[in-house]
Short mmCIF file of N, CA and C in Angstrom, two decimals:
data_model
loop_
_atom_site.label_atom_id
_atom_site.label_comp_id
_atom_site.label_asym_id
_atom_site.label_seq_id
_atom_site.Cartn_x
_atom_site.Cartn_y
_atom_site.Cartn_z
N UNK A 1 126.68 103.02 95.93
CA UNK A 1 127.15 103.28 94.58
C UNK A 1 128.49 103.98 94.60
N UNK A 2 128.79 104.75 95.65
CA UNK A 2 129.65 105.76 95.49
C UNK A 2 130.82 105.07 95.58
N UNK A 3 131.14 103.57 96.48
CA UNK A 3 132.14 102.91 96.49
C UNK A 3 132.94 102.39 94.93
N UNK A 4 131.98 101.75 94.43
CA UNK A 4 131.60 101.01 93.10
C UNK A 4 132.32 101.53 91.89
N UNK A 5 132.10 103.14 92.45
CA UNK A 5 132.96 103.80 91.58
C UNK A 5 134.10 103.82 91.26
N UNK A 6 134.89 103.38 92.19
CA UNK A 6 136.18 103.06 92.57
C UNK A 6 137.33 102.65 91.22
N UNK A 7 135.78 101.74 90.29
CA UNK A 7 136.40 101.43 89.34
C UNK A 7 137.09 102.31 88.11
N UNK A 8 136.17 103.01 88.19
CA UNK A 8 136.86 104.37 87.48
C UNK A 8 138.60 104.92 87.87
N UNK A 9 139.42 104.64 89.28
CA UNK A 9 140.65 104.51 89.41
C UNK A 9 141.01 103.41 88.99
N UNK A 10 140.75 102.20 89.39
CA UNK A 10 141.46 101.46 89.01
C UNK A 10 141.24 100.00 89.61
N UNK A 11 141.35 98.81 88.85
CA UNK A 11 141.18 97.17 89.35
C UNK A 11 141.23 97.08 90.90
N UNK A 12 143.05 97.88 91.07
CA UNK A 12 143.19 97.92 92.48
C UNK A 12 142.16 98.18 93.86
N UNK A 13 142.14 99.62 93.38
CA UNK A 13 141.50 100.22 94.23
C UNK A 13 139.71 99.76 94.30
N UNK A 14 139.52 99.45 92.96
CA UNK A 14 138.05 99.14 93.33
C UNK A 14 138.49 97.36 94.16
N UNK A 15 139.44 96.35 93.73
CA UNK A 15 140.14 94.96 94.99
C UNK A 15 139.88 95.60 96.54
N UNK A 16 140.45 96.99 96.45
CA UNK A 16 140.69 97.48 98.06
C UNK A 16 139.60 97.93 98.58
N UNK A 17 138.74 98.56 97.99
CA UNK A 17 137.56 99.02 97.84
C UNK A 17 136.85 97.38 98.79
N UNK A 18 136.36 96.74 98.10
CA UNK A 18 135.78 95.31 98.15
C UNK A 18 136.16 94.41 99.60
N UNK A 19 137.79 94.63 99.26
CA UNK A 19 138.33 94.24 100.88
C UNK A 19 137.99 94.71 102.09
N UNK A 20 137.76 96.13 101.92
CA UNK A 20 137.09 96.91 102.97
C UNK A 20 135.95 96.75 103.47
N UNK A 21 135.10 95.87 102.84
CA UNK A 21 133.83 95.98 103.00
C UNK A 21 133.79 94.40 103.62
N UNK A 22 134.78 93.78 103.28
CA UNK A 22 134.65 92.21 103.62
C UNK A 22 135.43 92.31 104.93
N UNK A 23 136.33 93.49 105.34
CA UNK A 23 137.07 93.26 106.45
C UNK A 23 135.78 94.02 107.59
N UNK A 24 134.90 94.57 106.99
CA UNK A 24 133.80 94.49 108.40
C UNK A 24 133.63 93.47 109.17
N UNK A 25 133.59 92.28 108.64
CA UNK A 25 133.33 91.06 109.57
C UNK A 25 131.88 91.08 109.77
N UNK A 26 131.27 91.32 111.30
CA UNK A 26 130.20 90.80 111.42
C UNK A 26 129.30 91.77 111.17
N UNK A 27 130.33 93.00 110.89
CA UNK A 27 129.44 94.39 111.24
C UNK A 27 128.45 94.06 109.50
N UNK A 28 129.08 93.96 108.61
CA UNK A 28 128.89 93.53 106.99
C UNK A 28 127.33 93.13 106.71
N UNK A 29 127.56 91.36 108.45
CA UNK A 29 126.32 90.58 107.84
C UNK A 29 125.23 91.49 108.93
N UNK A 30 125.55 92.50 109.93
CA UNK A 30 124.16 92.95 109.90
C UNK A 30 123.96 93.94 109.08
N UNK A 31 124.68 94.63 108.40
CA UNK A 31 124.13 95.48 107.20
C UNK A 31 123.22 94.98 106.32
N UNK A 32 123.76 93.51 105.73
CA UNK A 32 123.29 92.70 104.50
C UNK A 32 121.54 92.46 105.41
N UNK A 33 121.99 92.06 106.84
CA UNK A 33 120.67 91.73 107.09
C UNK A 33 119.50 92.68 107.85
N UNK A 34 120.13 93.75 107.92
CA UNK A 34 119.22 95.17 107.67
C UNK A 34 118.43 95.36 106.15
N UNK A 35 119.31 95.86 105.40
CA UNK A 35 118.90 95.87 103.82
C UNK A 35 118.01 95.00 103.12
N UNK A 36 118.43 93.66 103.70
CA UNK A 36 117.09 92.72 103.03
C UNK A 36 115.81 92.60 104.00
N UNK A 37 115.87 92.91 105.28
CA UNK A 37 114.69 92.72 105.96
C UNK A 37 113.96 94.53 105.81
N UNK A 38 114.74 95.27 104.72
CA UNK A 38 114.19 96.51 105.01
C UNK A 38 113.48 96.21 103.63
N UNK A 39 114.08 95.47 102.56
CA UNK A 39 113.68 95.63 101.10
C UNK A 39 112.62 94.70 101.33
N UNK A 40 112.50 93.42 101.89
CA UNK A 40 111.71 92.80 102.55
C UNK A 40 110.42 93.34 102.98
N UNK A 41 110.56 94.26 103.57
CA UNK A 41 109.24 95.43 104.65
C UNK A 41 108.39 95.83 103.42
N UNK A 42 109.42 96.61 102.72
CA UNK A 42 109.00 97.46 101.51
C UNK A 42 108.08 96.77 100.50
N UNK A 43 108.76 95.46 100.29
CA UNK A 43 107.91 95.25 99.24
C UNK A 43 106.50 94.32 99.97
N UNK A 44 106.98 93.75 101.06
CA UNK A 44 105.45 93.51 101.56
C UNK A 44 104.31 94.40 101.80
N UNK A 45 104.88 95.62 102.75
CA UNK A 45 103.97 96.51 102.77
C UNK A 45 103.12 97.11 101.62
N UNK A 46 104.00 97.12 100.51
CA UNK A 46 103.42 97.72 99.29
C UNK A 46 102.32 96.62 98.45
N UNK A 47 103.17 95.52 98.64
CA UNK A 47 101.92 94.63 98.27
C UNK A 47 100.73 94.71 99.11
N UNK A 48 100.72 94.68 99.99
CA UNK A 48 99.81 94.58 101.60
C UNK A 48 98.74 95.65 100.82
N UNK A 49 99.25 96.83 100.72
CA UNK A 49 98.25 98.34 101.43
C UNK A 49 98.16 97.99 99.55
N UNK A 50 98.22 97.59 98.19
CA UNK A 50 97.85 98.20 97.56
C UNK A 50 96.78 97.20 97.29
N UNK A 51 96.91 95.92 97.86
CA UNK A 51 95.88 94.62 97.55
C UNK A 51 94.36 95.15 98.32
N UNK A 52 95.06 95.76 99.51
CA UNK A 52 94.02 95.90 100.78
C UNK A 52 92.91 96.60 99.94
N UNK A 53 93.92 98.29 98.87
CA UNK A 53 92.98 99.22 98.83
C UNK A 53 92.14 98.57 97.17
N UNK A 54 92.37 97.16 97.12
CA UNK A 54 91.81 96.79 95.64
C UNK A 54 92.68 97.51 94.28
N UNK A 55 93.83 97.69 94.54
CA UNK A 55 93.92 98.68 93.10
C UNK A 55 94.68 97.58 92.05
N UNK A 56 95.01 96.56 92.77
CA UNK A 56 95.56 95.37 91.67
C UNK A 56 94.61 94.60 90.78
N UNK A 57 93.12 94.44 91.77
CA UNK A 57 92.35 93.87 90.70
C UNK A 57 91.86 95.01 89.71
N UNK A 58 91.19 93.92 88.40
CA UNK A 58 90.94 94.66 87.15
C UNK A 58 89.55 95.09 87.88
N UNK A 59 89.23 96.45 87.35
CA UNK A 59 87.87 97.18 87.92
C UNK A 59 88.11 98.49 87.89
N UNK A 60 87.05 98.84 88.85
CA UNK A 60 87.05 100.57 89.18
C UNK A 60 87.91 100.79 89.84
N UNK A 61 88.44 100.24 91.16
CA UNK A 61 89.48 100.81 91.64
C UNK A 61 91.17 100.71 91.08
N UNK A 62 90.96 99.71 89.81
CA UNK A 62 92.29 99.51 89.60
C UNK A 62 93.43 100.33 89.06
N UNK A 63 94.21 100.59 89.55
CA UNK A 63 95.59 101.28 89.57
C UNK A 63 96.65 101.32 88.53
N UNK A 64 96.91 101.61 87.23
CA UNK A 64 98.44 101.38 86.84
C UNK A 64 99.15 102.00 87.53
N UNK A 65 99.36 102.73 88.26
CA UNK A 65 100.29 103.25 89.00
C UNK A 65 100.86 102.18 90.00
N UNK A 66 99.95 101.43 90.56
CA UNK A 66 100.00 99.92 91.30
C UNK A 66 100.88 99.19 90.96
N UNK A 67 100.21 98.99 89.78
CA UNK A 67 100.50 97.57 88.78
C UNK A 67 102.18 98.01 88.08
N UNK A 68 101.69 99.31 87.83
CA UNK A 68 103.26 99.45 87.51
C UNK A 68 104.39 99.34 88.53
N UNK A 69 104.40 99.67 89.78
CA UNK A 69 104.88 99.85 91.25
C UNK A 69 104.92 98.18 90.83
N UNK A 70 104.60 97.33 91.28
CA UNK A 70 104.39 95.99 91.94
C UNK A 70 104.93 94.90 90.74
N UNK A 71 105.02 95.35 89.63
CA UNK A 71 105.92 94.92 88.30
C UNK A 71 107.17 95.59 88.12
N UNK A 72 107.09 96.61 88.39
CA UNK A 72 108.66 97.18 88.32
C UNK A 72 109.61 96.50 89.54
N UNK A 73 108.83 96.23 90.92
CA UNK A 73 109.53 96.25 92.04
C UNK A 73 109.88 94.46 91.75
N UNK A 74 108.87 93.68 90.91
CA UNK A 74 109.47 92.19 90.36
C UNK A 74 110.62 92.42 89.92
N UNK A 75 110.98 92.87 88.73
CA UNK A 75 112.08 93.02 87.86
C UNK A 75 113.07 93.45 89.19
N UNK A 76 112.56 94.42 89.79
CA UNK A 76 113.88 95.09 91.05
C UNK A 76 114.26 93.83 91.77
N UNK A 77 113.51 93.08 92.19
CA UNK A 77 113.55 91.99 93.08
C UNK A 77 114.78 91.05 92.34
N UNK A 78 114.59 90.27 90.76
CA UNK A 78 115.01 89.49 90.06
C UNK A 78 116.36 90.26 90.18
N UNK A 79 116.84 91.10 89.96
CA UNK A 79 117.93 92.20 89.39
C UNK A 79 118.59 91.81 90.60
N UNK A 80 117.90 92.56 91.74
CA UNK A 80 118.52 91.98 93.67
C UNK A 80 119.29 90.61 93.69
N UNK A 81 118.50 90.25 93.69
CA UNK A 81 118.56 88.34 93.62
C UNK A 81 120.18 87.60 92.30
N UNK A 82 119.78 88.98 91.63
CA UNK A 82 120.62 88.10 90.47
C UNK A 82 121.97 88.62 90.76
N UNK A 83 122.37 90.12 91.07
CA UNK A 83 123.00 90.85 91.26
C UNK A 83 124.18 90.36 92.61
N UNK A 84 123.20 90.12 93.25
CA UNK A 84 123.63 89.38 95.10
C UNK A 84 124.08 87.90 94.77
N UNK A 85 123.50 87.30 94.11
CA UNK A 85 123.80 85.80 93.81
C UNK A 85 125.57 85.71 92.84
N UNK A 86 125.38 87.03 92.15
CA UNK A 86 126.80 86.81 91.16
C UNK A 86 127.67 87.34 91.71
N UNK A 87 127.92 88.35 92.75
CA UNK A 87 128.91 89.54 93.08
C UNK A 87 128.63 88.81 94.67
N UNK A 88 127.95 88.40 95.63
CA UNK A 88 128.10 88.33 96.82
C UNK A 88 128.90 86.63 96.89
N UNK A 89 127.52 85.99 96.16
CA UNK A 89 127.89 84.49 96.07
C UNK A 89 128.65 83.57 95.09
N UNK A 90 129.41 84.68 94.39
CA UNK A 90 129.58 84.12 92.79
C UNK A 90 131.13 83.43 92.90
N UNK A 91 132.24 83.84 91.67
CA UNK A 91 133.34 82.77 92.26
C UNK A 91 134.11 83.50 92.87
N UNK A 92 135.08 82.63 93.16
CA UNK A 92 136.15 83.69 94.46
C UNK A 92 137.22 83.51 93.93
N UNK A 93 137.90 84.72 93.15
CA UNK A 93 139.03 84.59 93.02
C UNK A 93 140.18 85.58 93.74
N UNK A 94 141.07 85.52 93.87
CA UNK A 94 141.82 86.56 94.54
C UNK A 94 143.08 86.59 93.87
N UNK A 95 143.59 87.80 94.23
CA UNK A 95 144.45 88.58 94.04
C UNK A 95 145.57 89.20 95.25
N UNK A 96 146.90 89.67 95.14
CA UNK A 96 148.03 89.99 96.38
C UNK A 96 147.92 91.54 95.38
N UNK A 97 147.74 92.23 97.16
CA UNK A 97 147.71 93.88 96.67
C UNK A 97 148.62 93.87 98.25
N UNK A 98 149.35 94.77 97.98
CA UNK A 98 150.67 95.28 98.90
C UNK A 98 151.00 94.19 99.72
N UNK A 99 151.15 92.54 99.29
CA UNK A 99 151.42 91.74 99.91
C UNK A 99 150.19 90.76 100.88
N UNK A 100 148.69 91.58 100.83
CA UNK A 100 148.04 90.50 101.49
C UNK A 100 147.37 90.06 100.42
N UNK A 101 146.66 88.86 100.66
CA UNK A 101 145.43 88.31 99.26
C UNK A 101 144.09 89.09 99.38
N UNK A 102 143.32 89.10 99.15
CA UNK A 102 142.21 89.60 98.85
C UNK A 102 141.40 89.01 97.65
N UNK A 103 140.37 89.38 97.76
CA UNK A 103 138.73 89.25 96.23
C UNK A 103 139.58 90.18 95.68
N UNK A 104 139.51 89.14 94.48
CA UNK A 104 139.53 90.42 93.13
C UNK A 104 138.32 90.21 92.50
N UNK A 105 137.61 91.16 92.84
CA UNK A 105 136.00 91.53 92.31
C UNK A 105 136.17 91.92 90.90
N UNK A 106 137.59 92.74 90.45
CA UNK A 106 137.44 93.45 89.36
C UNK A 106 137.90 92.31 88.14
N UNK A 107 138.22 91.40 88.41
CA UNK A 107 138.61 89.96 87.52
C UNK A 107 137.24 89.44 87.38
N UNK A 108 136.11 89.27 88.53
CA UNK A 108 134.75 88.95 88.62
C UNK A 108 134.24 90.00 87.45
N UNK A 109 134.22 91.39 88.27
CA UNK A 109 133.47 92.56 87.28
C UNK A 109 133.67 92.35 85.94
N UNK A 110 134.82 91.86 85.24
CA UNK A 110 135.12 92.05 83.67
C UNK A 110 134.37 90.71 83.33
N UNK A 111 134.66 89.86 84.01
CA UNK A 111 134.29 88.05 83.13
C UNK A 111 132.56 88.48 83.50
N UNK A 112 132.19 88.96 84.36
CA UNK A 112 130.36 89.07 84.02
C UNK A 112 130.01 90.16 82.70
N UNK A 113 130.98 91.52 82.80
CA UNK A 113 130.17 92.41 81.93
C UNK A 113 130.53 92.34 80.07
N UNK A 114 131.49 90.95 80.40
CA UNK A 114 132.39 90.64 79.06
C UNK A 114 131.30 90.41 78.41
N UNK A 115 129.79 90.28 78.58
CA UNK A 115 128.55 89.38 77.66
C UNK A 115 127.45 90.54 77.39
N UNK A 116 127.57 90.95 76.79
CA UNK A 116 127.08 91.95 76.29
C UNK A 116 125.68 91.66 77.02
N UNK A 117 124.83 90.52 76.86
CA UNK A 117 123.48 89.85 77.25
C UNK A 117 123.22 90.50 78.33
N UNK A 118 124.27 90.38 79.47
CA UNK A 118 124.43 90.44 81.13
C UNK A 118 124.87 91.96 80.88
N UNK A 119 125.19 92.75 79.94
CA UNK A 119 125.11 94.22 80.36
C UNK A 119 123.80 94.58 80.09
N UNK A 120 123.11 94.57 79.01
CA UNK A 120 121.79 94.70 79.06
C UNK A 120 120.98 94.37 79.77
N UNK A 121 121.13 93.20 80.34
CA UNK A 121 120.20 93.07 81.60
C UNK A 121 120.29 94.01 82.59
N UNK A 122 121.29 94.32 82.94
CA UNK A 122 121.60 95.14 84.08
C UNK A 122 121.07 96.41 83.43
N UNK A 123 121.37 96.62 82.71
CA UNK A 123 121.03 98.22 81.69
C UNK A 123 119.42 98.38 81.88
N UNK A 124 118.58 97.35 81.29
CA UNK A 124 117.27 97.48 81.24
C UNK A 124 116.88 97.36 82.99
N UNK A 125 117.20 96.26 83.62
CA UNK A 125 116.89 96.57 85.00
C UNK A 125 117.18 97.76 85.65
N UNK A 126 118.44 98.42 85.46
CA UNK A 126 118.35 99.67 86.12
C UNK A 126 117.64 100.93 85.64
N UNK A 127 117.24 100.59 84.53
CA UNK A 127 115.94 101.52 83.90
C UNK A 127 114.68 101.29 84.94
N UNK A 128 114.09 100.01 84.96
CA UNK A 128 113.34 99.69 85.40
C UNK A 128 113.36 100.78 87.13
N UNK A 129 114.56 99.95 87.82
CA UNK A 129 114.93 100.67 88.90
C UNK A 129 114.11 102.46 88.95
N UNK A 130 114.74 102.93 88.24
CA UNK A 130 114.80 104.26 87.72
C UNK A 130 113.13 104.64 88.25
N UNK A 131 112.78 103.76 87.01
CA UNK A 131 111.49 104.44 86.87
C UNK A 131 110.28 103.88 88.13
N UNK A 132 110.73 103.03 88.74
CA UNK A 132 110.19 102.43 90.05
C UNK A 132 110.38 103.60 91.44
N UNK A 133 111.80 104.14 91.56
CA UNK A 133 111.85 104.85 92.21
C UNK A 133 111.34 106.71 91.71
N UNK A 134 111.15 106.57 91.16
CA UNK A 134 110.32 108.03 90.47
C UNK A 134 108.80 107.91 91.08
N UNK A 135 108.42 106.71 90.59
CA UNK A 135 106.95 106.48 90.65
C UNK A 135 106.67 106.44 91.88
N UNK A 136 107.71 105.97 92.83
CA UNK A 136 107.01 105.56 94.19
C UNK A 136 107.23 106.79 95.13
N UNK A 137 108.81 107.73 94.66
CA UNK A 137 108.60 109.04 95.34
C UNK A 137 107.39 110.11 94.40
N UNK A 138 107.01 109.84 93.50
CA UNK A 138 106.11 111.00 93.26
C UNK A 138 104.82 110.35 93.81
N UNK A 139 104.58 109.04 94.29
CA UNK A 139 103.23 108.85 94.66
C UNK A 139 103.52 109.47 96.53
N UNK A 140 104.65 109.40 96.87
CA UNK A 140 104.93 109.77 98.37
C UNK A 140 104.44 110.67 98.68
N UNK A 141 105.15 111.60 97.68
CA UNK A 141 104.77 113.28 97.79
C UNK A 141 104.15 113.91 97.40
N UNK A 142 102.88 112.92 96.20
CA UNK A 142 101.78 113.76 96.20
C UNK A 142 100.38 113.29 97.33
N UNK A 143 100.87 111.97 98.44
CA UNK A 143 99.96 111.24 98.91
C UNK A 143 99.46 112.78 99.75
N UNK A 144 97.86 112.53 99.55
CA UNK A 144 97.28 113.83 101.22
C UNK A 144 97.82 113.39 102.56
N UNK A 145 97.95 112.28 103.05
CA UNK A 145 98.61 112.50 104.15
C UNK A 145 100.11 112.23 104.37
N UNK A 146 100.58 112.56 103.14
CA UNK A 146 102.25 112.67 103.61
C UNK A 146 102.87 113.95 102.90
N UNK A 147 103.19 114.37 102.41
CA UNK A 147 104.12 115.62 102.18
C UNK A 147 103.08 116.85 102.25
N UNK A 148 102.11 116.04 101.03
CA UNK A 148 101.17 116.95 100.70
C UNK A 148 100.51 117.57 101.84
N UNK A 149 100.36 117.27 102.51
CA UNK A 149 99.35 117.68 103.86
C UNK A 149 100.60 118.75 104.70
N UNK A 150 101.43 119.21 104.20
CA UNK A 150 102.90 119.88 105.18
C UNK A 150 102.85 120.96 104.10
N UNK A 151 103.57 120.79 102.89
CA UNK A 151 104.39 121.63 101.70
C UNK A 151 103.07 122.45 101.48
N UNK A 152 103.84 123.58 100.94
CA UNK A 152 102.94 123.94 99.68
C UNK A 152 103.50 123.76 98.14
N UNK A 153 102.66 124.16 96.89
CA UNK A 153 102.72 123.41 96.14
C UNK A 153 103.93 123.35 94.89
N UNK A 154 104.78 124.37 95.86
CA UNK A 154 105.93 124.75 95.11
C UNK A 154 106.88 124.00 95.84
N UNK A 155 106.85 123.66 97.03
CA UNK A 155 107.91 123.05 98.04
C UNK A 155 107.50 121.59 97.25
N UNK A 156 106.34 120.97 97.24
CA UNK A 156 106.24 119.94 96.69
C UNK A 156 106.87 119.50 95.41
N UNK A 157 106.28 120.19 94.36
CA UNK A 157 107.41 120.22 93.27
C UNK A 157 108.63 120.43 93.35
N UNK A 158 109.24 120.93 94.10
CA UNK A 158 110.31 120.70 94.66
C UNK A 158 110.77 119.45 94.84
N UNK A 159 110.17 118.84 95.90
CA UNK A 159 110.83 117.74 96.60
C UNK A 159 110.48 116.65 95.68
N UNK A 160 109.71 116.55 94.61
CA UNK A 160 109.32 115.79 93.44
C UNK A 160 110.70 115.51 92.52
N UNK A 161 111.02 116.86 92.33
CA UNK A 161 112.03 117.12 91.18
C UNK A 161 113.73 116.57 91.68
N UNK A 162 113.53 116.92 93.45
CA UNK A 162 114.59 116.40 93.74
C UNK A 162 115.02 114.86 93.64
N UNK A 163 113.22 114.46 94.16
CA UNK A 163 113.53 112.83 94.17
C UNK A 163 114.10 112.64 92.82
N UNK A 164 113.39 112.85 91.93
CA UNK A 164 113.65 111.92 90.41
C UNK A 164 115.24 112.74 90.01
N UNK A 165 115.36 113.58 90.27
CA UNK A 165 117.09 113.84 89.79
C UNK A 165 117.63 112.81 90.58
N UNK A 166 117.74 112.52 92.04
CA UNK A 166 118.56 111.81 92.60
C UNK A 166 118.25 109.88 92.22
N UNK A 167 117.12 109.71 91.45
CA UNK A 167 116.77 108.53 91.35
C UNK A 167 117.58 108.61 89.53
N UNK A 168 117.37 109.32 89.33
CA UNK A 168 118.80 109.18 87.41
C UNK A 168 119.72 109.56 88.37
N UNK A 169 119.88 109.95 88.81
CA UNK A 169 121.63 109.83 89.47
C UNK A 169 122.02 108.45 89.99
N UNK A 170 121.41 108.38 91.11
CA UNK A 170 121.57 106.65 91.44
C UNK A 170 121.88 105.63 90.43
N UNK A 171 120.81 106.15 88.79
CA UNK A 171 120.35 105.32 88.13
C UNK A 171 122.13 105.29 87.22
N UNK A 172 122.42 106.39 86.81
CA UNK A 172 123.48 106.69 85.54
C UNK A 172 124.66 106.11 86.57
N UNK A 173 124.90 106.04 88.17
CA UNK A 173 125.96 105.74 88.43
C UNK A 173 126.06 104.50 88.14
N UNK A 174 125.16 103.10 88.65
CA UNK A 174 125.10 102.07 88.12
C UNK A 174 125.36 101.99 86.80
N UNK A 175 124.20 102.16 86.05
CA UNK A 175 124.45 102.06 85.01
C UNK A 175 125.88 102.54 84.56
N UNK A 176 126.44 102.84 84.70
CA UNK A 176 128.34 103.80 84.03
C UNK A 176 129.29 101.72 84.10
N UNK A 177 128.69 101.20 85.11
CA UNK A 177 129.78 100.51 86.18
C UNK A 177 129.68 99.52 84.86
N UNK A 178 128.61 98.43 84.42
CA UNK A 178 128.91 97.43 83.48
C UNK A 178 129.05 98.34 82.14
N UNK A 179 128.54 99.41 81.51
CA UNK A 179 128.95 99.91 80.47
C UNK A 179 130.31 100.10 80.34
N UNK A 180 131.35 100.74 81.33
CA UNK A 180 132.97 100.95 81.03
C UNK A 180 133.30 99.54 81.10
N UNK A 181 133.14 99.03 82.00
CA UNK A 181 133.89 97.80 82.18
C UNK A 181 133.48 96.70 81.03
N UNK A 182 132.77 96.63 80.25
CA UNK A 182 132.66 95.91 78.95
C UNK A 182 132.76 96.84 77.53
N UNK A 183 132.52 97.91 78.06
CA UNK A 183 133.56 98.77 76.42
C UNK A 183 134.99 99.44 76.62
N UNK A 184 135.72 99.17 77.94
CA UNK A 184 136.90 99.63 78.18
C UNK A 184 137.85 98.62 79.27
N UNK A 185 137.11 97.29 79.72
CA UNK A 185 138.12 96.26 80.80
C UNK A 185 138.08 95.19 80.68
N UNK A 186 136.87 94.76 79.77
CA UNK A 186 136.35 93.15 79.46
C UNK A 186 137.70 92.47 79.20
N UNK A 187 137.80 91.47 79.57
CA UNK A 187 138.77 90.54 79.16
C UNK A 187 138.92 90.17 77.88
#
């Protein structure tokens, strides 16, 4: 996120910003292919251990906490998918910044967030986000054999309060990126 921000200086710098990340080369595609075989893990495992413990079917053991986890992390998935498909795979246009060419992402950034439709999507998905990552660090840290079984119950609330501040932080930085850029860059 912290790159992303970039846009807040300026078209340029968020172009140079973008270039930087494309002049990794190969280092780039094992990042990309860390991140998806990690988001990959995540959401299997979570499907895995919550099917295993029954809390998806309707009954006694069933879970909204689950169901909410495993529906929120859909929408996360769609958002991934949609997000990666428009900004990784989307069109290529470029731009000359101090004489070389480069992506101009920020010509991309304005013609997607110009649709009000496609800011709300992103808006409501990163809500979603939000509240996915709240839910899944407060189920972390109240699980008995993970925090809980270490902290006591003030350290816990603690580390509760930290997660979900840093999960609206994550959340408001995204969210800032299509809100300026369609009430202050849209084409």
């Amino acid at each position: 996120a912290i790159g992303n921000l970039t846009i807040f200086i300026s078209g340029e710098t968020f172009n140079l910003y973008g270039h930087k990340l494309h002049s990794l080369g190969t280092l780039l595609y094992v990042i990309e292919a860390y991140l998806a075989a990690g988001f990959l893990w995540h959401a299997s495992a979570g499907l895995l251990l919550t099917r295993s413990d029954g809390k998806l079917k309707v009954g006694s053991k069933f879970s909204w906490t689950a169901a909410r986890l495993a529906l929120s992390g859909l929408v996360v998935l769609i958002f991934v998918v949609t997000h990666v498909r428009t900004f990784r795979f989307g069109p290529w246009y470029t731009t000359t910044i101090h004489g070389h060419e480069v992506r101009d992402l920020w010509r991309l950034q304005r013609e997607v967030f110009a649709s009000p439709v496609t800011v709300c999507f992103y808006i409501i998905a990163l809500f979603v986000l939000q509240q996915h990552l709240r839910w899944g660090w407060t189920k972390t840290v109240r699980k008995p054999q993970g925090l809980a079984k270490y902290l006591s119950k003030d350290a816990l609330q603690a580390a509760e309060t930290i997660g979900n501040v840093m999960a609206i932080g994550v959340t408001l930085c995204y969210a800032a990126l299509p809100i300026y850029t369609h009430l202050f860059a849209a084409p």
